[in-house]
Amino acid sequence: RQLKSLTDTKEMPVIFISALTDSVNKLKGFEVGGVDYITKPFQHEEVTARMNVHLKLKQSHERLKKTNESLSFEIKARKHAQNAMKKSEENLQRIFDATPVPLIIARMSDNKVIRTNQAAQRYFRFPPAALVNVKAIAFYANPDRLFQILAHIRKQGYAENFEIEVKLRNNERRWAIMSAYSIDYFDEASMIIGVTDINKRKQTEEE
């Protein structure tokens, strides 16, 4: 009982000695924290064997405890990283949505939209989140203009002030200036595209 009450010895495995028929003391020994008992008379070999078994069990328990602590720390660290990433995503979306210029992020590999802001959703006549996974080529009245922009991005990392005719979700067509820049978006080669509507200017020029 005293061994189990002390910080330095409370984790120590305790083997107690008991008479063969002394069941009361055996029960008390287990109640106060004993892990095993040896009956009298005992042999030195038996004592040594039982001690070795419990020392190995103790070592295994310590290794398991350290592994669990390490896993617990790793889980907490991963959860913290996930929360930080989620917060970063939310902040990025707030910045996006606070920008009045239509913005789109699309993958370079397949040109699919992976993020937009509210201004882009309104401009292209899409409901919230419906723009995601749409291929950027769907916005070009002339698909060749997209290929020209992509060629510029791959060559110099950006394509600025391309005058294009865009196609909206309701099939309406408008003139716009589009600029795009290559970015690394969560380890994916992507491009961020900004759109400025010039439809009124084009109409005035035509008149």
PDB file of C-alpha atoms in Angstrom:
ATOM      1  CA  ARG A   1       0.000   0.000   0.000  1.00  0.00           C
ATOM      2  CA  GLN A   2       2.835   2.398   0.831  1.00  0.00           C
ATOM      3  CA  LEU A   3       4.626   1.605  -2.439  1.00  0.00           C
ATOM      4  CA  LYS A   4       1.467   2.397  -4.434  1.00  0.00           C
ATOM      5  CA  SER A   5       0.977   5.683  -2.578  1.00  0.00           C
ATOM      6  CA  LEU A   6       4.392   7.065  -3.591  1.00  0.00           C
ATOM      7  CA  THR A   7       4.922   8.777  -6.945  1.00  0.00           C
ATOM      8  CA  ASP A   8       8.284   7.108  -7.588  1.00  0.00           C
ATOM      9  CA  THR A   9       7.050   3.559  -6.924  1.00  0.00           C
ATOM     10  CA  LYS A  10       3.311   3.566  -7.697  1.00  0.00           C
ATOM     11  CA  GLU A  11       3.893   2.128 -11.194  1.00  0.00           C
ATOM     12  CA  MET A  12       6.252  -0.565  -9.932  1.00  0.00           C
ATOM     13  CA  PRO A  13       4.859  -4.127 -10.257  1.00  0.00           C
ATOM     14  CA  VAL A  14       4.560  -5.689  -6.790  1.00  0.00           C
ATOM     15  CA  ILE A  15       4.762  -9.460  -6.189  1.00  0.00           C
ATOM     16  CA  PHE A  16       3.803 -10.537  -2.694  1.00  0.00           C
ATOM     17  CA  ILE A  17       4.502 -13.721  -0.761  1.00  0.00           C
ATOM     18  CA  SER A  18       1.652 -15.668   0.770  1.00  0.00           C
ATOM     19  CA  ALA A  19       1.018 -19.023   2.389  1.00  0.00           C
ATOM     20  CA  LEU A  20      -0.641 -21.586   0.142  1.00  0.00           C
ATOM     21  CA  THR A  21      -3.911 -21.493   2.093  1.00  0.00           C
ATOM     22  CA  ASP A  22      -3.879 -17.782   3.061  1.00  0.00           C
ATOM     23  CA  SER A  23      -6.680 -16.636   0.702  1.00  0.00           C
ATOM     24  CA  VAL A  24      -7.593 -13.571   2.780  1.00  0.00           C
ATOM     25  CA  ASN A  25      -4.131 -12.028   2.524  1.00  0.00           C
ATOM     26  CA  LYS A  26      -3.985 -12.901  -1.183  1.00  0.00           C
ATOM     27  CA  LEU A  27      -7.158 -10.898  -1.817  1.00  0.00           C
ATOM     28  CA  LYS A  28      -5.851  -7.985   0.239  1.00  0.00           C
ATOM     29  CA  GLY A  29      -2.597  -8.083  -1.730  1.00  0.00           C
ATOM     30  CA  PHE A  30      -4.453  -7.744  -5.017  1.00  0.00           C
ATOM     31  CA  GLU A  31      -6.767  -5.029  -3.624  1.00  0.00           C
ATOM     32  CA  VAL A  32      -3.841  -2.767  -2.713  1.00  0.00           C
ATOM     33  CA  GLY A  33      -2.178  -3.155  -6.130  1.00  0.00           C
ATOM     34  CA  GLY A  34      -0.240  -6.409  -6.177  1.00  0.00           C
ATOM     35  CA  VAL A  35       0.108  -8.003  -9.609  1.00  0.00           C
ATOM     36  CA  ASP A  36       1.082 -11.533  -8.585  1.00  0.00           C
ATOM     37  CA  TYR A  37       1.914 -13.695  -5.604  1.00  0.00           C
ATOM     38  CA  ILE A  38       4.285 -16.516  -4.751  1.00  0.00           C
ATOM     39  CA  THR A  39       3.307 -19.196  -2.258  1.00  0.00           C
ATOM     40  CA  LYS A  40       5.608 -20.434   0.475  1.00  0.00           C
ATOM     41  CA  PRO A  41       7.774 -22.370   0.301  1.00  0.00           C
ATOM     42  CA  PHE A  42       9.120 -20.917  -2.951  1.00  0.00           C
ATOM     43  CA  GLN A  43      12.009 -21.658  -5.268  1.00  0.00           C
ATOM     44  CA  HIS A  44      14.546 -19.094  -6.423  1.00  0.00           C
ATOM     45  CA  GLU A  45      13.981 -20.015 -10.089  1.00  0.00           C
ATOM     46  CA  GLU A  46      10.236 -19.411  -9.795  1.00  0.00           C
ATOM     47  CA  VAL A  47      10.782 -15.995  -8.196  1.00  0.00           C
ATOM     48  CA  THR A  48      13.233 -15.013 -10.934  1.00  0.00           C
ATOM     49  CA  ALA A  49      10.887 -16.237 -13.700  1.00  0.00           C
ATOM     50  CA  ARG A  50       7.881 -14.358 -12.313  1.00  0.00           C
ATOM     51  CA  MET A  51       9.918 -11.181 -11.840  1.00  0.00           C
ATOM     52  CA  ASN A  52      11.161 -11.348 -15.430  1.00  0.00           C
ATOM     53  CA  VAL A  53       7.623 -11.852 -16.735  1.00  0.00           C
ATOM     54  CA  HIS A  54       6.286  -8.819 -14.873  1.00  0.00           C
ATOM     55  CA  LEU A  55       9.261  -6.654 -15.764  1.00  0.00           C
ATOM     56  CA  LYS A  56       8.670  -7.449 -19.440  1.00  0.00           C
ATOM     57  CA  LEU A  57       4.964  -6.700 -19.017  1.00  0.00           C
ATOM     58  CA  LYS A  58       5.876  -3.394 -17.370  1.00  0.00           C
ATOM     59  CA  GLN A  59       8.238  -2.511 -20.217  1.00  0.00           C
ATOM     60  CA  SER A  60       5.570  -3.399 -22.774  1.00  0.00           C
ATOM     61  CA  HIS A  61       3.071  -1.256 -20.886  1.00  0.00           C
ATOM     62  CA  GLU A  62       5.500   1.693 -20.864  1.00  0.00           C
ATOM     63  CA  ARG A  63       6.137   1.347 -24.601  1.00  0.00           C
ATOM     64  CA  LEU A  64       2.406   1.213 -25.268  1.00  0.00           C
ATOM     65  CA  LYS A  65       1.848   4.232 -23.053  1.00  0.00           C
ATOM     66  CA  LYS A  66       4.507   6.233 -24.914  1.00  0.00           C
ATOM     67  CA  THR A  67       3.045   5.146 -28.253  1.00  0.00           C
ATOM     68  CA  ASN A  68      -0.425   6.258 -27.152  1.00  0.00           C
ATOM     69  CA  GLU A  69       0.939   9.593 -25.949  1.00  0.00           C
ATOM     70  CA  SER A  70       2.731  10.066 -29.262  1.00  0.00           C
ATOM     71  CA  LEU A  71      -0.428   9.190 -31.203  1.00  0.00           C
ATOM     72  CA  SER A  72      -2.478  11.511 -29.023  1.00  0.00           C
ATOM     73  CA  PHE A  73      -0.022  14.348 -29.692  1.00  0.00           C
ATOM     74  CA  GLU A  74      -0.058  13.579 -33.422  1.00  0.00           C
ATOM     75  CA  ILE A  75      -3.873  13.562 -33.495  1.00  0.00           C
ATOM     76  CA  LYS A  76      -3.993  16.904 -31.663  1.00  0.00           C
ATOM     77  CA  ALA A  77      -1.378  18.383 -34.007  1.00  0.00           C
ATOM     78  CA  ARG A  78      -3.267  17.119 -37.052  1.00  0.00           C
ATOM     79  CA  LYS A  79      -6.542  18.477 -35.705  1.00  0.00           C
ATOM     80  CA  HIS A  80      -4.881  21.827 -35.045  1.00  0.00           C
ATOM     81  CA  ALA A  81      -3.485  21.861 -38.604  1.00  0.00           C
ATOM     82  CA  GLN A  82      -6.912  20.970 -40.034  1.00  0.00           C
ATOM     83  CA  ASN A  83      -8.560  23.743 -38.007  1.00  0.00           C
ATOM     84  CA  ALA A  84      -5.885  26.199 -39.130  1.00  0.00           C
ATOM     85  CA  MET A  85      -6.402  25.163 -42.761  1.00  0.00           C
ATOM     86  CA  LYS A  86     -10.168  25.496 -42.407  1.00  0.00           C
ATOM     87  CA  LYS A  87      -9.758  28.961 -40.919  1.00  0.00           C
ATOM     88  CA  SER A  88      -7.339  29.887 -43.705  1.00  0.00           C
ATOM     89  CA  GLU A  89      -9.870  28.663 -46.285  1.00  0.00           C
ATOM     90  CA  GLU A  90     -12.632  30.682 -44.652  1.00  0.00           C
ATOM     91  CA  ASN A  91     -10.459  33.810 -44.548  1.00  0.00           C
ATOM     92  CA  LEU A  92      -9.486  33.345 -48.194  1.00  0.00           C
ATOM     93  CA  GLN A  93     -13.139  33.025 -49.176  1.00  0.00           C
ATOM     94  CA  ARG A  94     -13.977  36.206 -47.221  1.00  0.00           C
ATOM     95  CA  ILE A  95     -11.232  38.080 -49.064  1.00  0.00           C
ATOM     96  CA  PHE A  96     -12.495  36.658 -52.347  1.00  0.00           C
ATOM     97  CA  ASP A  97     -16.093  37.610 -51.643  1.00  0.00           C
ATOM     98  CA  ALA A  98     -15.112  41.114 -50.508  1.00  0.00           C
ATOM     99  CA  THR A  99     -13.497  41.715 -53.913  1.00  0.00           C
ATOM    100  CA  PRO A 100     -15.941  43.343 -56.370  1.00  0.00           C
ATOM    101  CA  VAL A 101     -14.039  42.011 -59.406  1.00  0.00           C
ATOM    102  CA  PRO A 102     -15.174  38.551 -60.620  1.00  0.00           C
ATOM    103  CA  LEU A 103     -12.433  36.083 -59.653  1.00  0.00           C
ATOM    104  CA  ILE A 104     -12.018  32.435 -60.588  1.00  0.00           C
ATOM    105  CA  ILE A 105      -9.336  29.887 -59.686  1.00  0.00           C
ATOM    106  CA  ALA A 106      -9.056  27.010 -62.157  1.00  0.00           C
ATOM    107  CA  ARG A 107      -6.672  24.068 -62.409  1.00  0.00           C
ATOM    108  CA  MET A 108      -4.156  24.166 -65.232  1.00  0.00           C
ATOM    109  CA  SER A 109      -4.411  20.398 -65.807  1.00  0.00           C
ATOM    110  CA  ASP A 110      -8.102  20.249 -66.743  1.00  0.00           C
ATOM    111  CA  ASN A 111      -9.169  23.932 -66.569  1.00  0.00           C
ATOM    112  CA  LYS A 112     -11.890  23.081 -64.037  1.00  0.00           C
ATOM    113  CA  VAL A 113     -12.993  25.821 -61.652  1.00  0.00           C
ATOM    114  CA  ILE A 114     -12.041  25.072 -58.031  1.00  0.00           C
ATOM    115  CA  ARG A 115     -12.910  28.391 -56.357  1.00  0.00           C
ATOM    116  CA  THR A 116     -14.883  31.521 -57.199  1.00  0.00           C
ATOM    117  CA  ASN A 117     -16.138  34.625 -55.462  1.00  0.00           C
ATOM    118  CA  GLN A 118     -19.668  35.994 -55.300  1.00  0.00           C
ATOM    119  CA  ALA A 119     -18.925  38.602 -57.954  1.00  0.00           C
ATOM    120  CA  ALA A 120     -18.029  35.829 -60.441  1.00  0.00           C
ATOM    121  CA  GLN A 121     -21.176  33.876 -59.582  1.00  0.00           C
ATOM    122  CA  ARG A 122     -23.302  36.953 -60.229  1.00  0.00           C
ATOM    123  CA  TYR A 123     -21.468  37.912 -63.414  1.00  0.00           C
ATOM    124  CA  PHE A 124     -21.664  34.474 -65.036  1.00  0.00           C
ATOM    125  CA  ARG A 125     -25.259  33.991 -63.736  1.00  0.00           C
ATOM    126  CA  PHE A 126     -24.450  30.943 -61.623  1.00  0.00           C
ATOM    127  CA  PRO A 127     -26.018  30.141 -58.227  1.00  0.00           C
ATOM    128  CA  PRO A 128     -23.611  29.804 -55.236  1.00  0.00           C
ATOM    129  CA  ALA A 129     -21.081  26.949 -55.586  1.00  0.00           C
ATOM    130  CA  ALA A 130     -22.501  25.905 -58.986  1.00  0.00           C
ATOM    131  CA  LEU A 131     -19.424  27.280 -60.783  1.00  0.00           C
ATOM    132  CA  VAL A 132     -17.124  24.764 -59.073  1.00  0.00           C
ATOM    133  CA  ASN A 133     -16.015  21.937 -61.405  1.00  0.00           C
ATOM    134  CA  VAL A 134     -17.277  23.788 -64.481  1.00  0.00           C
ATOM    135  CA  LYS A 135     -14.600  23.850 -67.198  1.00  0.00           C
ATOM    136  CA  ALA A 136     -13.321  27.354 -67.881  1.00  0.00           C
ATOM    137  CA  ILE A 137     -13.768  26.814 -71.619  1.00  0.00           C
ATOM    138  CA  ALA A 138     -17.535  27.104 -71.037  1.00  0.00           C
ATOM    139  CA  PHE A 139     -17.113  30.878 -70.485  1.00  0.00           C
ATOM    140  CA  TYR A 140     -15.451  31.568 -73.826  1.00  0.00           C
ATOM    141  CA  ALA A 141     -17.529  32.366 -76.894  1.00  0.00           C
ATOM    142  CA  ASN A 142     -14.371  31.605 -78.853  1.00  0.00           C
ATOM    143  CA  PRO A 143     -12.515  28.664 -77.189  1.00  0.00           C
ATOM    144  CA  ASP A 144      -9.314  29.532 -79.075  1.00  0.00           C
ATOM    145  CA  ARG A 145      -8.910  32.559 -76.801  1.00  0.00           C
ATOM    146  CA  LEU A 146      -8.612  30.251 -73.794  1.00  0.00           C
ATOM    147  CA  PHE A 147      -5.850  28.277 -75.498  1.00  0.00           C
ATOM    148  CA  GLN A 148      -4.014  31.533 -76.270  1.00  0.00           C
ATOM    149  CA  ILE A 149      -4.273  32.596 -72.604  1.00  0.00           C
ATOM    150  CA  LEU A 150      -3.054  29.196 -71.421  1.00  0.00           C
ATOM    151  CA  ALA A 151      -0.092  29.373 -73.782  1.00  0.00           C
ATOM    152  CA  HIS A 152       0.894  32.771 -72.355  1.00  0.00           C
ATOM    153  CA  ILE A 153       0.579  31.507 -68.766  1.00  0.00           C
ATOM    154  CA  ARG A 154       2.716  28.441 -69.457  1.00  0.00           C
ATOM    155  CA  LYS A 155       5.343  30.564 -71.195  1.00  0.00           C
ATOM    156  CA  GLN A 156       5.622  33.569 -68.855  1.00  0.00           C
ATOM    157  CA  GLY A 157       3.413  32.805 -65.832  1.00  0.00           C
ATOM    158  CA  TYR A 158       0.665  35.295 -66.675  1.00  0.00           C
ATOM    159  CA  ALA A 159      -1.606  36.621 -69.401  1.00  0.00           C
ATOM    160  CA  GLU A 160      -2.750  40.215 -69.063  1.00  0.00           C
ATOM    161  CA  ASN A 161      -5.540  42.261 -70.616  1.00  0.00           C
ATOM    162  CA  PHE A 162      -6.944  39.746 -73.076  1.00  0.00           C
ATOM    163  CA  GLU A 163     -10.063  41.134 -74.691  1.00  0.00           C
ATOM    164  CA  ILE A 164     -12.557  38.292 -75.026  1.00  0.00           C
ATOM    165  CA  GLU A 165     -16.210  37.655 -75.615  1.00  0.00           C
ATOM    166  CA  VAL A 166     -17.534  35.720 -72.627  1.00  0.00           C
ATOM    167  CA  LYS A 167     -20.501  33.390 -72.616  1.00  0.00           C
ATOM    168  CA  LEU A 168     -22.755  33.503 -69.584  1.00  0.00           C
ATOM    169  CA  ARG A 169     -24.847  30.660 -68.177  1.00  0.00           C
ATOM    170  CA  ASN A 170     -28.009  32.002 -69.824  1.00  0.00           C
ATOM    171  CA  ASN A 171     -26.137  32.087 -73.186  1.00  0.00           C
ATOM    172  CA  GLU A 172     -25.900  35.872 -73.067  1.00  0.00           C
ATOM    173  CA  ARG A 173     -22.621  37.152 -74.502  1.00  0.00           C
ATOM    174  CA  ARG A 174     -20.645  40.106 -73.176  1.00  0.00           C
ATOM    175  CA  TRP A 175     -17.257  41.626 -73.841  1.00  0.00           C
ATOM    176  CA  ALA A 176     -14.672  41.600 -71.068  1.00  0.00           C
ATOM    177  CA  ILE A 177     -10.984  42.021 -70.375  1.00  0.00           C
ATOM    178  CA  MET A 178      -9.487  38.970 -68.737  1.00  0.00           C
ATOM    179  CA  SER A 179      -6.158  38.674 -66.925  1.00  0.00           C
ATOM    180  CA  ALA A 180      -4.817  35.414 -65.503  1.00  0.00           C
ATOM    181  CA  TYR A 181      -1.820  34.514 -63.340  1.00  0.00           C
ATOM    182  CA  SER A 182      -0.325  31.128 -62.497  1.00  0.00           C
ATOM    183  CA  ILE A 183      -0.479  30.168 -58.822  1.00  0.00           C
ATOM    184  CA  ASP A 184       0.171  27.117 -56.685  1.00  0.00           C
ATOM    185  CA  TYR A 185      -3.185  26.421 -55.056  1.00  0.00           C
ATOM    186  CA  PHE A 186      -2.896  23.709 -52.389  1.00  0.00           C
ATOM    187  CA  ASP A 187      -0.113  21.943 -54.312  1.00  0.00           C
ATOM    188  CA  GLU A 188      -1.974  22.115 -57.632  1.00  0.00           C
ATOM    189  CA  ALA A 189      -0.784  24.164 -60.592  1.00  0.00           C
ATOM    190  CA  SER A 190      -3.626  26.619 -61.099  1.00  0.00           C
ATOM    191  CA  MET A 191      -4.485  30.036 -62.466  1.00  0.00           C
ATOM    192  CA  ILE A 192      -6.399  32.904 -60.921  1.00  0.00           C
ATOM    193  CA  ILE A 193      -8.528  34.785 -63.427  1.00  0.00           C
ATOM    194  CA  GLY A 194      -9.897  38.297 -63.057  1.00  0.00           C
ATOM    195  CA  VAL A 195     -12.672  39.602 -65.307  1.00  0.00           C
ATOM    196  CA  THR A 196     -13.531  43.246 -66.099  1.00  0.00           C
ATOM    197  CA  ASP A 197     -16.705  43.856 -68.069  1.00  0.00           C
ATOM    198  CA  ILE A 198     -16.290  46.240 -71.059  1.00  0.00           C
ATOM    199  CA  ASN A 199     -19.578  45.520 -72.787  1.00  0.00           C
ATOM    200  CA  LYS A 200     -20.787  49.141 -72.628  1.00  0.00           C
ATOM    201  CA  ARG A 201     -17.510  50.387 -74.057  1.00  0.00           C
ATOM    202  CA  LYS A 202     -17.720  47.921 -76.936  1.00  0.00           C
ATOM    203  CA  GLN A 203     -21.294  48.942 -77.673  1.00  0.00           C
ATOM    204  CA  THR A 204     -20.244  52.612 -77.712  1.00  0.00           C
ATOM    205  CA  GLU A 205     -17.368  51.828 -80.054  1.00  0.00           C
ATOM    206  CA  GLU A 206     -19.677  49.981 -82.433  1.00  0.00           C
ATOM    207  CA  GLU A 207     -22.128  52.915 -82.485  1.00  0.00           C
TER     208      GLU A 207
END
